[in-house]
Short mmCIF file of C-alpha atoms in Angstrom, two decimals:
data_model
loop_
_atom_site.label_atom_id
_atom_site.label_comp_id
_atom_site.label_asym_id
_atom_site.label_seq_id
_atom_site.Cartn_x
_atom_site.Cartn_y
_atom_site.Cartn_z
CA MET A 1 -32.08 40.49 9.50
CA ALA A 2 -30.17 40.14 12.33
CA LYS A 3 -32.27 37.52 13.21
CA LYS A 4 -31.76 35.57 9.55
CA THR A 5 -27.61 36.19 10.08
CA ARG A 6 -27.97 34.06 13.34
CA THR A 7 -30.01 31.55 11.51
CA ARG A 8 -27.26 30.85 8.63
CA GLY A 9 -24.44 30.92 10.90
CA LEU A 10 -25.96 28.06 13.42
CA ALA A 11 -27.02 25.86 9.84
CA ALA A 12 -23.45 25.87 8.67
CA THR A 13 -22.56 23.70 11.73
CA PRO A 14 -22.86 19.98 11.83
CA SER A 15 -24.75 20.37 15.09
CA ALA A 16 -27.53 22.80 13.94
CA THR A 17 -27.93 21.19 10.80
CA ALA A 18 -28.76 18.02 12.93
CA ALA A 19 -31.19 20.03 15.26
CA GLU A 20 -32.91 21.46 12.31
CA GLY A 21 -33.08 18.29 10.76
CA GLY A 22 -34.63 16.46 13.58
CA ASP A 23 -32.08 13.98 13.17
CA ALA A 24 -28.41 13.60 14.17
CA THR A 25 -26.03 13.12 11.09
CA PHE A 26 -22.33 12.09 10.96
CA PRO A 27 -20.59 15.31 11.00
CA TRP A 28 -18.64 14.36 7.55
CA SER A 29 -18.29 18.08 6.73
CA THR A 30 -15.66 19.38 9.43
CA THR A 31 -11.95 19.93 8.98
CA ASN A 32 -11.70 19.49 12.57
CA LEU A 33 -10.84 15.94 13.68
CA THR A 34 -12.13 15.42 17.24
CA ALA A 35 -11.29 12.74 19.21
CA PRO A 36 -14.47 11.22 19.42
CA THR A 37 -15.09 11.48 15.66
CA ALA A 38 -11.94 9.80 14.87
CA VAL A 39 -12.78 6.78 17.73
CA ALA A 40 -15.71 6.50 15.91
CA VAL A 41 -14.26 5.97 12.40
CA ALA A 42 -11.67 3.95 13.96
CA LEU A 43 -13.99 1.36 15.12
CA PHE A 44 -16.11 0.86 12.16
CA ALA A 45 -12.39 0.39 10.14
CA LEU A 46 -11.72 -1.86 13.01
CA LEU A 47 -15.00 -4.06 12.59
CA VAL A 48 -14.93 -4.29 9.24
CA ARG A 49 -11.20 -6.18 9.73
CA VAL A 50 -13.00 -8.41 12.27
CA LEU A 51 -15.78 -9.58 10.04
CA VAL A 52 -13.44 -10.18 7.34
CA SER A 53 -10.85 -11.82 9.40
CA LEU A 54 -13.54 -14.87 10.30
CA ALA A 55 -13.30 -15.76 6.57
CA PRO A 56 -10.44 -18.22 4.59
CA TYR A 57 -6.80 -17.35 4.36
CA SER A 58 -4.18 -18.03 1.66
CA GLY A 59 -3.64 -21.90 1.43
CA GLN A 60 -6.20 -22.63 3.93
CA GLY A 61 -6.26 -26.53 3.74
CA THR A 62 -3.89 -26.99 0.28
CA PRO A 63 -0.94 -28.89 1.18
CA PRO A 64 1.83 -29.41 0.97
CA MET A 65 2.99 -25.98 0.82
CA TYR A 66 -0.46 -24.07 1.91
CA GLY A 67 -0.10 -20.33 1.47
CA ASP A 68 1.00 -16.80 3.15
CA TYR A 69 -0.90 -17.75 5.84
CA GLU A 70 1.33 -20.91 6.75
CA ALA A 71 4.44 -18.78 5.75
CA GLN A 72 3.75 -16.02 8.18
CA ARG A 73 3.40 -18.92 10.84
CA HIS A 74 6.59 -20.69 9.80
CA TRP A 75 8.33 -17.40 10.12
CA MET A 76 7.32 -17.38 13.60
CA GLU A 77 8.44 -20.94 14.31
CA ILE A 78 11.94 -20.51 12.77
CA THR A 79 12.27 -17.13 14.82
CA LEU A 80 11.45 -19.02 17.78
CA HIS A 81 13.56 -21.69 17.53
CA THR A 82 16.89 -21.04 15.64
CA PRO A 83 19.67 -18.43 16.35
CA THR A 84 19.33 -15.22 14.67
CA ALA A 85 22.24 -15.50 12.29
CA GLU A 86 20.59 -18.50 10.90
CA TRP A 87 17.06 -16.99 9.92
CA TYR A 88 18.19 -16.57 6.55
CA ARG A 89 20.39 -19.45 6.44
CA ASN A 90 20.07 -22.85 4.74
CA THR A 91 20.15 -25.07 7.82
CA THR A 92 18.83 -28.36 9.14
CA ALA A 93 15.91 -26.81 11.02
CA ASN A 94 15.58 -24.04 8.45
CA ASP A 95 14.83 -25.26 5.01
CA LEU A 96 14.76 -22.32 2.99
CA SER A 97 12.79 -24.30 0.03
CA TYR A 98 9.83 -24.25 2.49
CA TRP A 99 8.59 -20.42 3.07
CA GLY A 100 12.30 -19.51 3.79
CA LEU A 101 12.34 -15.90 5.54
CA ASP A 102 12.32 -13.51 2.02
CA TYR A 103 11.72 -9.91 3.84
CA PRO A 104 14.37 -7.53 5.75
CA PRO A 105 15.25 -7.95 9.69
CA LEU A 106 12.48 -6.38 11.03
CA THR A 107 10.00 -8.49 9.40
CA ALA A 108 12.03 -11.16 11.23
CA TYR A 109 11.75 -9.37 14.37
CA GLN A 110 8.13 -8.90 14.22
CA SER A 111 7.91 -12.55 13.84
CA LEU A 112 9.43 -13.57 16.75
CA ALA A 113 7.53 -10.73 18.98
CA HIS A 114 4.48 -12.42 17.65
CA ALA A 115 5.67 -16.23 18.27
CA LEU A 116 6.73 -15.54 21.92
CA LEU A 117 3.09 -14.26 22.57
CA ILE A 118 1.69 -17.27 20.76
CA ASN A 119 4.04 -19.70 22.66
CA VAL A 120 2.76 -18.80 25.92
CA SER A 121 -1.26 -19.97 25.28
CA LEU A 122 -0.59 -22.43 22.02
CA PRO A 123 2.88 -23.44 22.12
CA GLN A 124 2.29 -26.52 19.21
CA SER A 125 1.26 -24.13 16.98
CA VAL A 126 4.94 -22.38 16.45
CA ALA A 127 6.68 -26.03 17.61
CA LEU A 128 9.74 -26.54 15.81
CA SER A 129 9.21 -28.63 12.56
CA SER A 130 6.00 -30.42 13.94
CA SER A 131 3.94 -27.39 13.46
CA ARG A 132 4.01 -27.32 9.45
CA GLY A 133 0.51 -26.86 8.08
CA PHE A 134 -0.97 -26.27 11.90
CA GLU A 135 -4.44 -25.24 11.12
CA SER A 136 -6.74 -25.29 14.38
CA HIS A 137 -9.60 -22.78 15.42
CA GLU A 138 -7.27 -21.32 18.11
CA SER A 139 -4.14 -20.75 16.03
CA LYS A 140 -6.63 -19.06 13.56
CA LEU A 141 -7.73 -16.56 16.31
CA MET A 142 -4.63 -15.83 17.61
CA MET A 143 -2.87 -15.32 13.94
CA ARG A 144 -5.57 -12.90 13.15
CA TRP A 145 -5.22 -11.22 16.09
CA THR A 146 -1.67 -10.78 15.58
CA VAL A 147 -2.35 -8.99 12.32
CA LEU A 148 -5.19 -6.77 13.89
CA SER A 149 -2.82 -5.84 16.65
CA SER A 150 -0.36 -4.57 14.30
CA ASP A 151 -2.76 -2.72 12.16
CA LEU A 152 -4.23 -0.95 15.38
CA LEU A 153 -0.77 -0.12 16.64
CA VAL A 154 1.02 1.27 13.35
CA PHE A 155 -1.19 1.87 10.76
CA PHE A 156 -4.30 3.53 12.29
CA PRO A 157 -2.51 6.17 14.46
CA ALA A 158 -0.55 6.97 11.47
CA ALA A 159 -3.46 7.45 9.57
CA ILE A 160 -4.98 9.94 12.64
CA TYR A 161 -1.55 11.66 12.48
CA PHE A 162 -1.74 12.21 8.73
CA VAL A 163 -5.08 13.48 8.61
CA TRP A 164 -4.49 15.95 11.54
CA VAL A 165 -1.41 17.09 10.05
CA TYR A 166 -2.50 17.37 6.66
CA PHE A 167 -5.21 19.90 7.76
CA GLN A 168 -2.93 21.49 10.37
CA ARG A 169 -0.84 22.02 6.96
CA GLN A 170 -3.73 22.73 4.68
CA VAL A 171 -2.29 20.73 2.03
CA GLY A 172 -3.91 20.39 -1.32
CA VAL A 173 -7.73 22.37 -2.25
CA HIS A 174 -9.54 24.64 0.06
CA GLY A 175 -12.78 25.38 1.08
CA GLU A 176 -15.90 24.31 3.00
CA GLU A 177 -16.02 20.58 1.24
CA ARG A 178 -13.16 19.38 3.00
CA SER A 179 -13.89 16.70 5.16
CA ALA A 180 -11.33 15.39 7.92
CA PRO A 181 -13.38 12.67 8.80
CA TRP A 182 -14.20 11.35 5.37
CA LEU A 183 -10.50 11.59 4.66
CA LEU A 184 -9.82 9.34 7.52
CA ALA A 185 -12.23 6.65 6.28
CA MET A 186 -11.00 6.75 2.95
CA ILE A 187 -7.74 5.98 4.03
CA LEU A 188 -8.42 2.99 6.86
CA LEU A 189 -11.41 1.52 4.59
CA ASN A 190 -8.96 0.38 1.93
CA PRO A 191 -10.83 -2.46 0.48
CA CYS A 192 -7.96 -3.72 -1.01
CA LEU A 193 -5.59 -3.70 1.96
CA ILE A 194 -8.21 -4.98 4.52
CA LEU A 195 -8.66 -8.10 1.79
CA ILE A 196 -4.93 -9.01 1.63
CA ASP A 197 -3.86 -8.32 5.58
CA HIS A 198 -7.11 -9.79 7.08
CA GLY A 199 -8.64 -12.40 4.49
CA HIS A 200 -5.68 -13.47 2.30
CA PHE A 201 -3.31 -12.98 5.27
CA GLN A 202 -0.20 -10.40 5.32
CA TYR A 203 1.51 -7.56 7.40
CA ASN A 204 1.25 -4.88 5.07
CA CYS A 205 -0.43 -2.76 7.87
CA ILE A 206 3.12 -2.23 9.26
CA SER A 207 5.30 -1.01 6.58
CA LEU A 208 2.63 0.98 5.05
CA GLY A 209 1.68 2.31 8.72
CA LEU A 210 5.55 3.22 9.08
CA THR A 211 5.42 4.93 5.48
CA LEU A 212 2.17 6.62 6.03
CA GLY A 213 3.75 7.90 9.42
CA ALA A 214 7.26 9.11 7.67
CA ILE A 215 4.86 11.02 5.08
CA ALA A 216 2.95 12.88 8.02
CA ALA A 217 6.18 13.21 9.51
CA VAL A 218 7.52 15.17 6.08
CA LEU A 219 4.45 17.22 6.29
CA SER A 220 4.75 18.22 9.75
CA ARG A 221 8.69 19.27 8.94
CA ASN A 222 10.49 16.83 11.01
CA ASP A 223 12.42 15.15 8.54
CA PHE A 224 14.77 13.77 10.66
CA ALA A 225 11.85 11.59 12.51
CA ALA A 226 10.57 11.06 8.58
CA SER A 227 13.97 9.41 7.80
CA ILE A 228 13.72 7.05 10.53
CA LEU A 229 10.20 5.90 9.99
CA PHE A 230 10.60 5.52 6.40
CA SER A 231 13.51 3.55 6.84
CA LEU A 232 11.90 1.06 9.40
CA ALA A 233 9.24 0.66 6.83
CA ILE A 234 11.90 -0.43 4.45
CA ASN A 235 13.52 -2.64 6.72
CA HIS A 236 10.01 -4.28 7.14
CA LYS A 237 9.45 -4.83 3.38
CA GLN A 238 11.92 -3.97 0.66
CA MET A 239 8.73 -3.13 -1.58
CA SER A 240 8.62 -0.03 0.42
CA LEU A 241 11.47 1.23 -1.82
CA TYR A 242 8.45 2.07 -4.06
CA PHE A 243 8.77 5.19 -2.57
CA ALA A 244 12.43 6.23 -2.23
CA PRO A 245 12.76 8.21 -4.92
CA ALA A 246 9.83 10.57 -4.02
CA PHE A 247 11.27 10.50 -0.13
CA PHE A 248 15.04 11.27 -1.53
CA SER A 249 13.97 13.87 -3.97
CA HIS A 250 11.32 15.87 -1.90
CA LEU A 251 13.75 15.66 1.27
CA LEU A 252 17.27 16.41 -0.66
CA GLY A 253 15.13 19.28 -2.82
CA LYS A 254 14.03 21.14 0.69
CA CYS A 255 18.03 20.47 1.99
CA LEU A 256 19.33 22.12 -1.22
CA LYS A 257 17.10 25.23 -0.48
CA ARG A 258 17.94 25.82 3.06
CA GLU A 259 21.08 27.84 4.90
CA ASN A 260 23.07 25.00 5.43
CA PRO A 261 22.38 22.30 2.66
CA ILE A 262 25.52 20.02 3.46
CA PHE A 263 24.49 19.62 7.48
CA GLU A 264 21.05 19.04 6.68
CA VAL A 265 21.88 16.09 4.02
CA MET A 266 24.49 14.55 6.69
CA LYS A 267 21.63 15.18 9.64
CA LEU A 268 19.02 12.94 7.40
CA GLY A 269 21.91 10.53 6.27
CA PHE A 270 22.75 9.59 9.87
CA ALA A 271 19.02 9.05 10.92
CA VAL A 272 18.91 6.74 7.71
CA ILE A 273 22.53 5.10 8.67
CA GLY A 274 21.95 4.51 11.89
CA THR A 275 18.36 3.10 11.47
CA PHE A 276 19.82 0.25 9.21
CA ALA A 277 22.70 -0.25 11.49
CA VAL A 278 20.71 -0.69 14.47
CA VAL A 279 18.11 -3.24 12.54
CA TRP A 280 21.03 -5.06 11.01
CA TRP A 281 23.32 -5.23 13.90
CA PRO A 282 23.19 -9.12 14.28
CA TYR A 283 24.30 -9.57 10.36
CA LEU A 284 26.96 -6.98 10.27
CA HIS A 285 29.93 -8.98 11.79
CA SER A 286 30.86 -10.39 8.58
CA ILE A 287 30.40 -9.87 5.14
CA GLU A 288 28.88 -13.08 4.39
CA SER A 289 25.84 -13.03 7.10
CA ALA A 290 24.59 -9.54 5.40
CA MET A 291 25.27 -11.31 1.83
CA GLU A 292 22.62 -13.94 2.91
CA VAL A 293 19.97 -11.92 4.19
CA LEU A 294 20.40 -9.58 0.94
CA HIS A 295 20.30 -12.72 -1.46
CA ARG A 296 17.25 -13.38 0.13
CA LEU A 297 15.45 -10.36 -0.09
CA ALA A 298 16.48 -10.45 -4.06
CA PRO A 299 14.87 -13.43 -5.37
CA PHE A 300 16.09 -12.68 -9.25
CA GLU A 301 15.73 -16.34 -10.10
CA ARG A 302 11.93 -16.26 -10.06
CA GLY A 303 11.95 -14.47 -12.90
CA VAL A 304 10.58 -10.98 -14.06
CA PHE A 305 6.92 -12.03 -12.86
CA GLU A 306 5.28 -15.12 -11.48
CA ASP A 307 1.32 -14.79 -11.39
CA TYR A 308 -0.80 -12.75 -13.57
CA VAL A 309 -0.41 -9.17 -12.88
CA ALA A 310 -1.34 -5.94 -14.30
CA ASN A 311 2.03 -4.45 -14.85
CA PHE A 312 3.72 -3.94 -18.26
CA TRP A 313 5.96 -7.05 -18.33
CA CYS A 314 3.21 -9.33 -17.56
CA SER A 315 0.45 -7.42 -20.02
CA THR A 316 2.86 -7.31 -23.06
CA SER A 317 3.99 -11.07 -22.42
CA LEU A 318 0.80 -12.45 -24.32
CA VAL A 319 2.26 -10.72 -27.34
CA ILE A 320 6.20 -10.27 -26.67
CA LYS A 321 7.69 -13.56 -24.65
CA TRP A 322 9.90 -11.73 -22.36
CA LYS A 323 11.16 -14.94 -20.42
CA LYS A 324 12.20 -16.59 -23.90
CA ILE A 325 13.69 -13.30 -25.54
CA PHE A 326 15.78 -12.15 -22.59
CA THR A 327 18.31 -13.88 -20.05
CA ILE A 328 17.35 -13.25 -16.25
CA HIS A 329 20.53 -10.95 -16.31
CA SER A 330 19.16 -8.75 -19.19
CA MET A 331 15.66 -8.77 -17.71
CA LYS A 332 17.04 -7.39 -14.37
CA LEU A 333 18.87 -4.63 -16.49
CA LEU A 334 16.29 -3.67 -18.91
CA SER A 335 13.50 -3.37 -15.79
CA LEU A 336 16.15 -1.19 -13.86
CA ILE A 337 16.22 0.87 -16.98
CA THR A 338 12.68 1.35 -17.74
CA THR A 339 11.42 1.78 -13.88
CA VAL A 340 14.28 4.25 -13.46
CA PHE A 341 13.39 6.38 -16.78
CA ALA A 342 9.61 5.92 -15.32
CA PHE A 343 10.01 7.80 -12.08
CA LEU A 344 12.73 10.64 -13.61
CA PRO A 345 10.10 12.79 -13.94
CA SER A 346 8.19 13.25 -10.71
CA PHE A 347 11.65 12.82 -9.19
CA PHE A 348 13.14 15.95 -10.95
CA GLN A 349 10.14 18.05 -10.19
CA GLN A 350 10.37 17.52 -6.36
CA LEU A 351 14.19 18.10 -6.33
CA ARG A 352 13.50 21.47 -8.19
CA ALA A 353 10.36 22.44 -6.57
CA PRO A 354 9.34 20.60 -3.57
CA SER A 355 6.23 20.81 -1.95
CA ASP A 356 3.41 18.52 0.15
CA GLU A 357 0.95 18.43 -2.24
CA GLY A 358 3.88 17.61 -5.25
CA PHE A 359 5.25 15.14 -2.37
CA LEU A 360 1.82 13.65 -2.63
CA PHE A 361 1.79 13.03 -6.24
CA SER A 362 5.44 12.13 -6.11
CA LEU A 363 4.58 9.06 -3.82
CA LEU A 364 1.90 7.77 -6.37
CA ASN A 365 3.84 8.40 -9.29
CA ASN A 366 7.29 7.09 -8.26
CA SER A 367 5.42 3.66 -6.87
CA PHE A 368 3.53 3.43 -10.05
CA SER A 369 6.60 3.15 -11.78
CA PHE A 370 7.81 0.29 -9.79
CA TYR A 371 4.76 -1.70 -10.04
CA LEU A 372 4.50 -1.15 -13.97
CA PHE A 373 8.18 -1.69 -14.66
CA SER A 374 10.23 -3.03 -11.71
CA TYR A 375 11.40 -6.77 -11.60
CA GLN A 376 9.26 -9.71 -9.55
CA VAL A 377 6.20 -7.72 -9.04
CA HIS A 378 3.04 -9.41 -7.48
CA GLU A 379 -0.19 -8.65 -7.57
CA LYS A 380 -0.45 -7.36 -4.14
CA SER A 381 2.04 -4.80 -5.14
CA ILE A 382 -0.81 -2.41 -6.22
CA LEU A 383 -1.50 -1.98 -2.43
CA LEU A 384 2.01 0.74 -2.70
CA PRO A 385 0.17 3.17 -4.98
CA LEU A 386 -3.32 2.85 -3.52
CA LEU A 387 -1.48 4.29 -0.05
CA PRO A 388 -1.07 7.74 -1.90
CA ALA A 389 -4.19 7.47 -3.60
CA SER A 390 -6.00 7.68 -0.63
CA LEU A 391 -4.06 10.52 0.93
CA LEU A 392 -4.67 12.36 -2.46
CA ALA A 393 -8.88 11.56 -1.96
CA LEU A 394 -9.75 15.21 -1.45
CA GLN A 395 -7.79 16.36 -4.09
CA GLU A 396 -8.67 13.42 -6.57
CA PRO A 397 -11.63 11.74 -5.76
CA THR A 398 -12.43 10.27 -8.62
CA LEU A 399 -8.77 9.34 -9.14
CA CYS A 400 -9.12 7.67 -5.48
CA GLY A 401 -12.08 5.90 -6.05
CA TRP A 402 -11.42 4.23 -9.65
CA LEU A 403 -8.37 3.25 -8.54
CA MET A 404 -9.37 1.61 -5.54
CA TYR A 405 -11.82 -0.49 -8.02
CA CYS A 406 -9.41 -1.48 -10.38
CA GLY A 407 -6.90 -2.26 -7.59
CA LEU A 408 -9.55 -5.04 -6.39
CA LEU A 409 -10.34 -5.87 -9.91
CA SER A 410 -6.78 -7.06 -10.34
CA MET A 411 -6.70 -9.04 -7.40
CA TYR A 412 -10.14 -9.97 -8.29
CA PRO A 413 -8.29 -14.11 -9.16
CA LEU A 414 -6.17 -14.04 -6.00
CA ILE A 415 -9.58 -13.33 -3.99
CA CYS A 416 -11.41 -16.28 -5.93
CA ARG A 417 -8.94 -18.73 -4.75
CA ASP A 418 -9.00 -17.85 -1.41
CA ARG A 419 -12.44 -18.03 -1.15
CA LEU A 420 -13.26 -14.59 -0.04
CA LEU A 421 -15.99 -13.40 -2.79
CA LEU A 422 -18.48 -12.58 -0.55
CA GLN A 423 -16.11 -10.47 1.67
CA TYR A 424 -15.05 -9.04 -1.58
CA GLY A 425 -18.22 -7.83 -2.43
CA ALA A 426 -19.15 -6.43 1.15
CA VAL A 427 -16.00 -4.24 1.41
CA ILE A 428 -16.53 -2.83 -2.21
CA GLY A 429 -20.31 -1.84 -0.67
CA ILE A 430 -18.65 -0.37 2.23
CA PHE A 431 -16.41 1.53 0.37
CA LEU A 432 -18.93 2.86 -1.93
CA THR A 433 -20.98 3.68 0.59
CA ILE A 434 -18.71 6.09 2.50
CA PHE A 435 -17.21 7.38 -0.79
CA TYR A 436 -20.80 8.44 -1.86
CA SER A 437 -21.83 9.36 1.46
CA PRO A 438 -25.00 11.79 1.86
CA GLN A 439 -22.91 14.62 3.09
CA GLY A 440 -19.93 14.09 0.52
CA LYS A 441 -20.59 17.45 -1.70
CA HIS A 442 -16.89 16.84 -1.90
CA VAL A 443 -17.01 13.95 -4.46
CA LYS A 444 -20.12 14.79 -5.92
CA GLY A 445 -19.07 18.25 -6.90
CA ALA A 446 -15.18 17.82 -7.16
CA ASN A 447 -15.18 16.89 -10.67
CA ARG A 448 -17.24 18.23 -14.21
CA PHE A 449 -17.01 15.60 -16.57
CA SER A 450 -18.00 16.00 -20.51
CA THR A 451 -20.34 13.44 -22.11
CA GLN A 452 -17.93 11.75 -23.53
CA GLN A 453 -15.81 11.04 -20.45
CA LYS A 454 -18.88 10.19 -18.75
CA ALA A 455 -19.35 7.70 -21.36
CA LEU A 456 -16.04 6.49 -21.26
CA MET A 457 -16.43 5.99 -17.36
CA ALA A 458 -19.47 4.12 -18.15
CA LEU A 459 -17.72 1.88 -20.61
CA GLY A 460 -14.75 1.04 -18.08
CA LEU A 461 -17.39 0.12 -15.58
CA ILE A 462 -19.68 -2.32 -17.69
CA CYS A 463 -16.05 -3.93 -18.97
CA SER A 464 -15.37 -4.49 -15.22
CA VAL A 465 -18.45 -6.05 -14.23
CA ALA A 466 -18.20 -8.31 -17.40
CA LEU A 467 -14.91 -9.49 -16.40
CA HIS A 468 -16.29 -10.22 -12.79
CA LEU A 469 -18.87 -12.21 -14.36
CA VAL A 470 -17.31 -13.84 -16.91
CA TYR A 471 -14.58 -15.07 -14.63
CA LEU A 472 -17.10 -16.23 -12.04
CA ALA A 473 -19.38 -17.89 -14.29
CA PHE A 474 -17.49 -19.60 -17.38
CA GLU A 475 -14.66 -21.99 -17.95
CA PRO A 476 -12.19 -20.86 -20.05
CA PRO A 477 -11.11 -22.54 -23.40
CA LYS A 478 -9.00 -25.60 -22.62
CA ARG A 479 -6.79 -24.32 -25.16
CA TYR A 480 -6.31 -20.81 -23.31
CA PRO A 481 -7.01 -21.67 -19.50
CA PHE A 482 -6.00 -18.53 -18.32
CA LEU A 483 -7.90 -16.42 -20.54
CA PHE A 484 -9.74 -14.67 -18.16
CA GLU A 485 -6.81 -13.73 -15.80
CA ALA A 486 -5.07 -12.57 -19.14
CA LEU A 487 -8.39 -10.34 -19.75
CA ILE A 488 -8.72 -9.12 -16.32
CA VAL A 489 -5.02 -7.94 -16.79
CA LEU A 490 -5.20 -6.20 -20.01
CA PHE A 491 -8.09 -4.15 -18.52
CA CYS A 492 -6.33 -2.96 -15.57
CA PHE A 493 -2.90 -2.38 -16.92
CA SER A 494 -4.46 0.32 -19.52
CA GLN A 495 -6.47 1.96 -16.35
CA PHE A 496 -3.13 2.15 -14.59
CA VAL A 497 -1.00 3.58 -17.53
CA GLY A 498 -3.88 6.03 -17.80
CA PHE A 499 -3.28 6.97 -14.10
CA THR A 500 -0.15 7.22 -14.53
CA PHE A 501 -0.09 9.89 -17.48
CA TYR A 502 -2.61 11.88 -15.67
CA THR A 503 -0.85 11.93 -12.40
CA ASN A 504 2.42 12.82 -13.63
CA ALA A 505 0.75 15.46 -15.73
CA LYS A 506 -0.88 16.80 -12.58
CA GLN A 507 2.52 17.07 -10.48
CA TRP A 508 3.88 19.02 -13.74
CA LEU A 509 1.33 21.36 -14.74
CA PRO A 510 2.65 24.86 -13.66
CA LEU A 511 1.59 25.47 -10.08
CA ASP A 512 -1.07 27.75 -9.14
CA HIS A 513 -0.38 31.22 -7.52
CA SER A 514 -1.44 29.51 -3.77
CA SER A 515 0.65 26.39 -4.52
CA SER A 516 3.60 28.63 -5.31
CA MET A 517 3.25 30.82 -2.57
CA ARG A 518 3.35 27.69 -0.34
CA ILE A 519 6.79 26.20 -1.60
CA LYS A 520 8.83 28.56 0.64
CA LYS A 521 6.47 27.39 3.71
CA ASP A 522 6.79 24.08 2.69
CA LEU A 523 10.85 24.40 3.16
#
């Protein structure tokens, strides 16, 4: 009997399982994220990024404006050769009609840092004016490495920190099926983020990494550091404001339940104001300078949307011509009202009963509210809801997997324009292989679906595959040249609306006893 007990104990550990089976298996089924395991997952995620970065990029070989790659290169050129005061001002050297800076100052500082590095070995690629549309093999390598290094320095450490804190704090569900390496892989192998940053070419890894670090700091009870990190995220990309109501309501809710709420609020307010003051210091000497920056950050003249994006305004514009019915001023007000009403339920829930798990759902619900209803949403903005969705992968694996897939589909026309179809298929395959890994019992057994639910999911999958093939293989009617984009938008919008109702309900459902007992601990 003693021998049998000993055998069962050994079999419960990954090493014993490997020895018994005769061949080593990757230790998914462990809540302990060891340094070698974290490095293995991170190196694999880095390899995927490197391979994707060998592909074409946004606007490659398409003058006169090229694309996002040229925008990032041009910002390096401008920040390197012009005074700080002129970065957001229309001058002879800085023509704002040609990819003028339209992100907060921290993005400009990042561009300057990268420009200083590139200027050492390849100065002609960031030369003032003469470098427009510069496309050499060496320049591409240098630019790609700036994104890879940013990812490694910001997003990767934040992801590892989050997973470590997540299991230390015992957030969400409990049990033997929880896997720290698998959760880290779900965060680092986000296919949409990899394609946009390392294929299309952007630096979302910096703002999302700062946000992820702030989330981990909140879970580790370091609210002061969280306030600084999230303020930096907003100052890198203003789209980080999608998460602002979740951070504000959660932190304020915790402060109001402490002994000295006024002192706690003032402490966090000092962190936020101090961070903004440091970042904006070059533009605080006059109201005119600050307004020049703010004007560039809020390009209302572009309209409520530019391209086909799976949000409310674009999807319903097929029937209701919002741009013709309302003025820009009216649309700004309407989008503001609908966005606020959409995130208010989630906001009040965290204000009333702040908790770790509720905070993660609130991040998802708030970012979806902005994606669906706010002004000037791009198809790439789906990256923001996808971040908290990946953090909830253990609690809601089906939600995470299907949302990642729909997020990819919503960007499919953009991916095709960038000639990243091979990379698109590869990252989907890699993500699904890890998602349904052999030891991924936490995925396979996490949800039980009825026959009707399975049939509905199968129908959605068939429709999405059909949309992929139709867009690739057929020409749209001449009368409706954007018919296929519209169909993709409508399908993804229907899925996103369903996600929003579901996740809001999950956040507001009466907390179970274990969660209720944790609320005090979460403070």
